[in-house]
């Protein structure tokens, strides 16, 4: 079918990961908690170490969650025009990893994350990146 490529890229999240409530007092701290949850959901997909200077795809996504961490909106701010499948996969991964940690102190949160996607499909999130060579 049409969605096979993005499905293969997205992959299933680890089912045993349940989001812990976030005690973040601001959106910047919450973004870190959300990024850690994404990493825990896709442990085999994380690009370890420093990324090469040429990234296959950079996807900027604005995610909105309610007070219990359920996704309200996942909006692509910017995606790689040469690799639309990467953008589709990133959005899918965010949705499948939900619910995200509940921003209990914030009562909901909207944050922007930058996904750095290697050509083999592994990724880093800018919030937790180890930088580029």
Coordinates of N, CA, C and O in Angstrom, one line a residue:
X1 N 0.8 -1.2 0.0 CA 0.0 0.0 0.0 C 0.8 1.3 0.0 O 2.1 1.2 0.0
X2 N 0.2 2.4 0.0 CA 0.9 3.7 -0.1 C 1.7 4.0 1.1 O 2.7 4.7 1.1
X3 N 1.2 3.6 2.3 CA 1.9 4.0 3.5 C 3.1 3.1 4.0 O 3.6 3.3 5.0
X4 N 3.4 2.1 3.2 CA 4.4 1.1 3.6 C 5.8 1.8 3.9 O 6.4 1.5 4.9
X5 N 6.2 2.7 3.0 CA 7.5 3.2 3.2 C 7.6 4.0 4.5 O 8.5 3.8 5.3
X6 N 6.6 4.9 4.8 CA 6.7 5.6 6.0 C 6.5 4.7 7.2 O 7.1 5.0 8.3
X7 N 5.7 3.7 7.1 CA 5.6 2.7 8.2 C 6.9 2.1 8.5 O 7.3 1.9 9.7
X8 N 7.6 1.7 7.5 CA 8.9 1.0 7.7 C 9.9 2.0 8.4 O 10.6 1.6 9.3
X9 N 9.8 3.2 8.0 CA 10.7 4.2 8.5 C 10.3 4.5 10.0 O 11.2 4.6 10.8
X10 N 9.0 4.6 10.2 CA 8.6 5.0 11.5 C 8.8 3.9 12.6 O 9.4 4.1 13.6
X11 N 8.4 2.7 12.2 CA 8.6 1.6 13.1 C 7.7 1.7 14.4 O 7.2 2.8 14.6
X12 N 7.5 0.6 15.0 CA 6.6 0.6 16.2 C 7.4 1.1 17.4 O 8.5 0.7 17.7
X13 N 6.8 1.9 18.3 CA 7.4 2.2 19.5 C 7.5 1.1 20.5 O 6.7 0.1 20.3
X14 N 8.4 1.1 21.4 CA 8.5 0.1 22.4 C 7.2 0.2 23.3 O 7.0 1.2 23.9
X15 N 6.5 -0.8 23.4 CA 5.2 -0.8 24.1 C 5.3 -0.7 25.6 O 4.4 -0.2 26.2
X16 N 6.4 -1.1 26.1 CA 6.5 -1.1 27.6 C 6.8 0.3 28.2 O 6.8 0.5 29.4
X17 N 7.0 1.3 27.3 CA 7.3 2.6 27.8 C 5.9 3.4 28.1 O 5.1 3.6 27.2
X18 N 5.7 3.7 29.3 CA 4.6 4.5 29.6 C 5.1 5.9 30.1 O 6.1 5.9 30.9
X19 N 4.5 6.9 29.7 CA 5.0 8.2 30.0 C 4.8 8.5 31.5 O 3.7 8.3 32.1
X20 N 5.8 9.0 32.1 CA 5.7 9.5 33.5 C 5.3 10.9 33.5 O 5.5 11.6 32.5
X21 N 4.6 11.3 34.5 CA 4.2 12.7 34.6 C 5.5 13.6 34.6 O 6.5 13.3 35.2
X22 N 5.4 14.8 34.0 CA 6.5 15.7 33.9 C 6.3 16.8 35.0 O 5.2 17.3 35.1
X23 N 7.3 17.0 35.7 CA 7.2 18.1 36.8 C 7.8 19.4 36.2 O 8.1 20.3 37.0
X24 N 8.0 19.5 34.9 CA 8.6 20.7 34.3 C 7.8 21.9 34.6 O 6.6 21.9 34.6
X25 N 8.5 23.0 35.0 CA 7.9 24.2 35.3 C 7.8 25.2 34.2 O 7.2 26.2 34.2
X26 N 8.5 24.8 33.1 CA 8.4 25.7 31.9 C 8.5 24.8 30.6 O 8.9 23.6 30.7
X27 N 8.2 25.4 29.5 CA 8.1 24.6 28.3 C 9.5 24.1 27.9 O 9.6 22.9 27.3
X28 N 10.6 24.8 28.1 CA 11.9 24.3 27.8 C 12.2 23.0 28.5 O 12.7 22.1 27.9
X29 N 11.9 23.0 29.8 CA 12.1 21.7 30.6 C 11.2 20.6 30.1 O 11.6 19.5 30.1
X30 N 10.0 21.0 29.8 CA 9.0 20.0 29.3 C 9.5 19.3 28.0 O 9.4 18.1 27.8
X31 N 10.1 20.2 27.1 CA 10.6 19.7 25.8 C 11.6 18.6 26.1 O 11.7 17.6 25.3
X32 N 12.5 18.8 27.1 CA 13.5 17.8 27.4 C 12.8 16.4 27.9 O 13.2 15.4 27.5
X33 N 11.8 16.6 28.7 CA 11.1 15.4 29.2 C 10.4 14.7 28.0 O 10.4 13.4 27.9
X34 N 9.8 15.4 27.1 CA 9.2 14.8 25.9 C 10.2 14.1 25.0 O 10.0 13.0 24.5
X35 N 11.4 14.8 24.9 CA 12.4 14.2 24.1 C 12.9 12.9 24.7 O 13.1 11.9 24.0
X36 N 13.1 12.9 26.0 CA 13.5 11.6 26.7 C 12.5 10.5 26.5 O 12.8 9.3 26.3
X37 N 11.2 10.9 26.5 CA 10.1 9.9 26.3 C 10.2 9.3 24.9 O 10.1 8.1 24.7
X38 N 10.4 10.2 23.9 CA 10.6 9.7 22.5 C 11.8 8.8 22.4 O 11.7 7.7 21.8
X39 N 12.9 9.2 23.0 CA 14.1 8.3 23.0 C 13.8 6.9 23.6 O 14.2 5.9 23.1
X40 N 13.1 6.9 24.7 CA 12.7 5.7 25.4 C 11.8 4.9 24.5 O 11.8 3.6 24.6
X41 N 11.0 5.5 23.7 CA 10.0 4.8 22.9 C 10.7 4.2 21.7 O 10.1 3.2 21.2
X42 N 11.8 4.7 21.2 CA 12.4 4.2 20.0 C 13.9 4.0 20.3 O 14.8 4.6 19.6
X43 N 14.3 3.2 21.3 CA 15.7 3.0 21.6 C 16.6 2.6 20.5 O 17.7 3.0 20.4
X44 N 16.1 1.8 19.6 CA 16.9 1.3 18.5 C 17.1 2.3 17.4 O 17.8 2.1 16.4
X45 N 16.3 3.4 17.4 CA 16.3 4.3 16.3 C 17.1 5.5 16.6 O 17.3 6.4 15.8
X46 N 17.7 5.6 17.8 CA 18.5 6.8 18.2 C 19.9 6.7 17.5 O 20.6 5.7 17.6
X47 N 20.3 7.8 16.9 CA 21.6 7.9 16.3 C 22.6 8.3 17.4 O 22.5 9.3 18.0
X48 N 23.5 7.3 17.8 CA 24.4 7.6 18.9 C 25.6 8.3 18.4 O 26.1 8.1 17.3
X49 N 26.1 9.2 19.2 CA 27.3 10.0 18.9 C 27.0 11.2 18.1 O 25.8 11.6 18.0
X50 N 28.0 11.8 17.5 CA 27.8 13.0 16.8 C 27.4 12.7 15.3 O 27.9 11.8 14.7
X51 N 26.4 13.5 14.9 CA 25.9 13.3 13.5 C 26.9 13.8 12.5 O 27.6 14.8 12.8
X52 N 26.8 13.2 11.3 CA 27.7 13.7 10.2 C 27.2 15.1 9.8 O 26.1 15.5 10.1
X53 N 28.1 15.9 9.2 CA 27.7 17.3 8.8 C 26.5 17.4 7.9 O 25.8 18.3 7.9
X54 N 26.4 16.4 7.0 CA 25.2 16.4 6.1 C 24.1 15.5 6.6 O 24.2 14.3 6.7
X55 N 23.0 16.2 7.1 CA 21.9 15.4 7.6 C 20.9 15.2 6.4 O 20.7 16.0 5.6
X56 N 20.4 14.0 6.4 CA 19.5 13.6 5.3 C 18.2 14.4 5.4 O 17.7 15.0 4.4
X57 N 17.7 14.6 6.6 CA 16.4 15.3 6.8 C 16.3 16.0 8.1 O 16.7 15.4 9.1
X58 N 15.9 17.3 8.0 CA 15.7 18.0 9.3 C 14.2 18.4 9.3 O 13.7 19.0 8.3
X59 N 13.5 18.0 10.3 CA 12.1 18.2 10.4 C 11.8 19.0 11.7 O 12.2 18.6 12.8
X60 N 11.2 20.2 11.5 CA 10.8 21.0 12.6 C 9.3 20.8 12.9 O 8.5 21.1 12.0
X61 N 9.0 20.4 14.1 CA 7.6 20.0 14.4 C 7.2 20.8 15.7 O 7.9 20.8 16.7
X62 N 6.0 21.3 15.6 CA 5.4 21.9 16.8 C 4.3 21.0 17.3 O 3.4 20.6 16.6
X63 N 4.5 20.6 18.6 CA 3.6 19.6 19.2 C 2.8 20.2 20.3 O 3.4 20.9 21.1
X64 N 1.5 20.0 20.3 CA 0.7 20.5 21.4 C 0.1 19.4 22.2 O -0.5 18.4 21.6
X65 N 0.2 19.4 23.5 CA -0.4 18.3 24.3 C -1.3 19.0 25.4 O -1.1 20.1 25.8
X66 N -2.2 18.2 25.8 CA -3.1 18.7 26.9 C -2.5 18.3 28.3 O -1.4 17.8 28.3
X67 N -3.2 18.6 29.3 CA -2.7 18.5 30.7 C -2.3 17.0 31.0 O -1.5 16.7 31.9
X68 N -2.9 16.0 30.3 CA -2.6 14.6 30.6 C -1.6 14.1 29.6 O -1.3 12.9 29.6
X69 N -1.0 14.9 28.7 CA 0.0 14.5 27.8 C -0.5 14.0 26.5 O 0.3 13.5 25.6
X70 N -1.8 14.0 26.3 CA -2.4 13.5 25.0 C -2.1 14.5 23.9 O -2.3 15.7 24.2
X71 N -1.8 14.0 22.7 CA -1.5 14.9 21.6 C -2.8 15.6 21.2 O -3.8 15.0 20.9
X72 N -2.7 16.9 21.1 CA -3.8 17.7 20.5 C -3.5 18.1 19.1 O -4.4 18.3 18.3
X73 N -2.2 18.4 18.8 CA -1.8 18.8 17.5 C -0.4 18.5 17.2 O 0.5 18.7 18.1
X74 N -0.1 18.1 16.0 CA 1.3 17.9 15.6 C 1.4 18.6 14.3 O 0.8 18.2 13.3
X75 N 2.1 19.7 14.3 CA 2.2 20.6 13.1 C 3.6 20.6 12.6 O 4.5 20.9 13.3
X76 N 3.8 20.3 11.3 CA 5.1 20.4 10.7 C 5.4 21.9 10.3 O 4.6 22.5 9.6
X77 N 6.4 22.4 10.9 CA 6.8 23.8 10.7 C 7.7 23.8 9.4 O 7.6 24.7 8.5
X78 N 8.6 22.8 9.3 CA 9.5 22.8 8.2 C 9.9 21.3 8.0 O 10.2 20.6 9.0
X79 N 10.0 20.9 6.8 CA 10.4 19.5 6.5 C 11.3 19.5 5.2 O 11.3 20.5 4.5
X80 N 12.1 18.5 5.0 CA 12.9 18.4 3.8 C 12.1 18.2 2.6 O 11.4 17.2 2.4
X81 N 12.2 19.1 1.6 CA 11.4 19.0 0.4 C 11.8 17.8 -0.4 O 11.0 17.2 -1.1
X82 N 13.1 17.4 -0.3 CA 13.6 16.3 -1.1 C 13.2 14.9 -0.5 O 13.4 13.9 -1.1
X83 N 12.7 14.9 0.8 CA 12.4 13.7 1.5 C 11.1 13.8 2.2 O 11.1 13.7 3.5
X84 N 10.0 13.9 1.5 CA 8.7 14.0 2.2 C 8.4 12.8 3.1 O 7.7 13.0 4.1
X85 N 9.0 11.7 2.8 CA 8.7 10.5 3.6 C 9.2 10.6 5.0 O 8.7 10.0 5.9
X86 N 10.3 11.4 5.1 CA 11.0 11.6 6.4 C 10.0 12.4 7.3 O 9.8 12.0 8.5
X87 N 9.4 13.4 6.7 CA 8.4 14.2 7.5 C 7.2 13.4 7.9 O 6.8 13.4 9.1
X88 N 6.7 12.6 7.0 CA 5.6 11.7 7.4 C 6.0 10.7 8.5 O 5.2 10.6 9.4
X89 N 7.2 10.2 8.4 CA 7.6 9.2 9.4 C 7.7 9.9 10.8 O 7.3 9.3 11.8
X90 N 8.3 11.1 10.8 CA 8.5 11.8 12.1 C 7.1 12.1 12.8 O 7.0 11.8 14.0
X91 N 6.2 12.5 12.0 CA 4.8 12.8 12.5 C 4.2 11.5 13.1 O 3.6 11.5 14.2
X92 N 4.4 10.4 12.3 CA 3.9 9.1 12.8 C 4.5 8.7 14.1 O 3.9 8.2 15.0
X93 N 5.8 8.9 14.2 CA 6.6 8.5 15.4 C 6.1 9.2 16.6 O 5.9 8.7 17.7
X94 N 5.9 10.5 16.4 CA 5.4 11.4 17.5 C 4.0 10.8 18.0 O 3.7 10.6 19.2
X95 N 3.1 10.6 17.0 CA 1.8 10.1 17.3 C 1.8 8.8 18.0 O 1.1 8.5 19.0
X96 N 2.6 7.9 17.5 CA 2.7 6.5 18.1 C 3.3 6.5 19.5 O 3.1 5.6 20.3
X97 N 4.2 7.5 19.8 CA 4.8 7.5 21.1 C 3.9 8.2 22.1 O 4.2 8.1 23.3
X98 N 2.8 8.7 21.7 CA 1.9 9.4 22.6 C 1.2 8.3 23.5 O 1.1 7.2 23.1
X99 N 0.6 8.7 24.6 CA 0.7 10.1 25.1 C 2.1 10.4 25.7 O 2.8 9.5 26.1
X100 N 2.4 11.7 25.6 CA 3.7 12.2 26.1 C 3.6 12.4 27.6 O 2.5 12.3 28.1
X101 N 4.7 12.7 28.3 CA 4.6 12.9 29.7 C 3.6 14.0 30.0 O 3.5 15.0 29.2
X102 N 2.8 13.9 31.0 CA 1.7 14.9 31.3 C 2.4 16.1 32.0 O 3.0 16.0 33.0
X103 N 2.2 17.3 31.3 CA 2.8 18.5 31.9 C 1.9 19.0 33.0 O 1.2 20.0 32.8
X104 N 1.9 18.3 34.1 CA 0.9 18.6 35.2 C 1.0 20.0 35.7 O 0.0 20.7 36.0
X105 N 2.2 20.6 35.8 CA 2.4 21.9 36.3 C 2.1 23.0 35.3 O 1.8 24.1 35.7
X106 N 2.1 22.6 34.0 CA 1.9 23.6 33.0 C 0.4 23.5 32.5 O -0.1 24.5 31.9
X107 N -0.3 22.4 32.8 CA -1.7 22.3 32.3 C -1.8 22.2 30.8 O -2.8 22.6 30.3
X108 N -0.8 21.7 30.2 CA -0.7 21.6 28.7 C 0.5 22.3 28.3 O 1.1 23.1 29.0
X109 N 0.9 22.0 27.0 CA 2.2 22.6 26.5 C 2.2 22.6 25.0 O 1.7 21.7 24.4
X110 N 2.8 23.6 24.5 CA 3.1 23.6 23.0 C 4.6 23.8 22.9 O 5.1 24.8 23.4
X111 N 5.3 22.9 22.2 CA 6.7 23.1 22.1 C 7.2 22.7 20.7 O 6.5 21.9 20.0
X112 N 8.3 23.2 20.3 CA 8.9 23.0 19.0 C 10.1 22.1 19.1 O 10.9 22.3 20.0
X113 N 10.2 21.0 18.4 CA 11.3 20.1 18.4 C 11.9 20.0 17.0 O 11.2 20.1 16.0
X114 N 13.2 19.9 16.9 CA 13.9 19.7 15.6 C 14.4 18.3 15.6 O 15.2 17.8 16.4
X115 N 13.9 17.5 14.6 CA 14.3 16.1 14.4 C 15.4 16.1 13.4 O 15.3 16.7 12.3
X116 N 16.6 15.5 13.7 CA 17.7 15.4 12.8 C 17.8 13.9 12.4 O 18.1 13.1 13.2
X117 N 17.4 13.7 11.1 CA 17.2 12.3 10.7 C 18.4 11.9 9.7 O 18.6 12.5 8.7
X118 N 19.1 10.8 10.1 CA 20.1 10.3 9.3 C 19.5 9.5 8.1 O 18.4 9.1 8.2
X119 N 20.3 9.3 7.1 CA 19.8 8.6 5.9 C 19.4 7.2 6.2 O 18.6 6.6 5.5
X120 N 19.9 6.6 7.2 CA 19.5 5.2 7.6 C 18.2 5.1 8.4 O 17.8 4.1 8.8
X121 N 17.7 6.3 8.7 CA 16.4 6.3 9.4 C 16.6 6.6 10.9 O 15.6 6.9 11.6
X122 N 17.8 6.5 11.4 CA 18.0 6.8 12.9 C 18.0 8.3 13.0 O 18.1 9.1 12.1
X123 N 17.7 8.8 14.2 CA 17.5 10.2 14.4 C 18.1 10.7 15.8 O 18.4 9.9 16.7
X124 N 18.3 12.0 15.9 CA 18.5 12.6 17.2 C 17.5 13.8 17.3 O 17.0 14.3 16.2
X125 N 17.2 14.2 18.5 CA 16.3 15.3 18.7 C 17.2 16.5 19.2 O 18.2 16.2 20.0
X126 N 17.0 17.6 18.7 CA 17.8 18.8 19.0 C 17.9 19.0 20.5 O 18.9 19.4 21.0
X127 N 16.8 18.7 21.3 CA 16.8 18.9 22.7 C 17.9 18.1 23.4 O 18.4 18.5 24.4
X128 N 18.2 17.0 22.8 CA 19.2 16.0 23.4 C 20.4 15.7 22.5 O 21.1 14.8 22.7
X129 N 20.6 16.6 21.5 CA 21.6 16.2 20.5 C 23.0 16.3 21.0 O 23.3 17.0 22.0
X130 N 23.8 15.5 20.4 CA 25.2 15.4 20.8 C 26.1 16.3 19.8 O 27.3 16.3 19.8
X131 N 25.4 17.0 19.0 CA 26.0 17.9 18.1 C 26.4 17.3 16.7 O 26.1 16.1 16.5
X132 N 27.0 18.0 15.9 CA 27.5 17.6 14.6 C 29.0 17.7 14.5 O 29.6 18.5 15.1
X133 N 29.6 16.8 13.6 CA 31.0 16.9 13.4 C 31.3 18.1 12.5 O 30.5 18.5 11.7

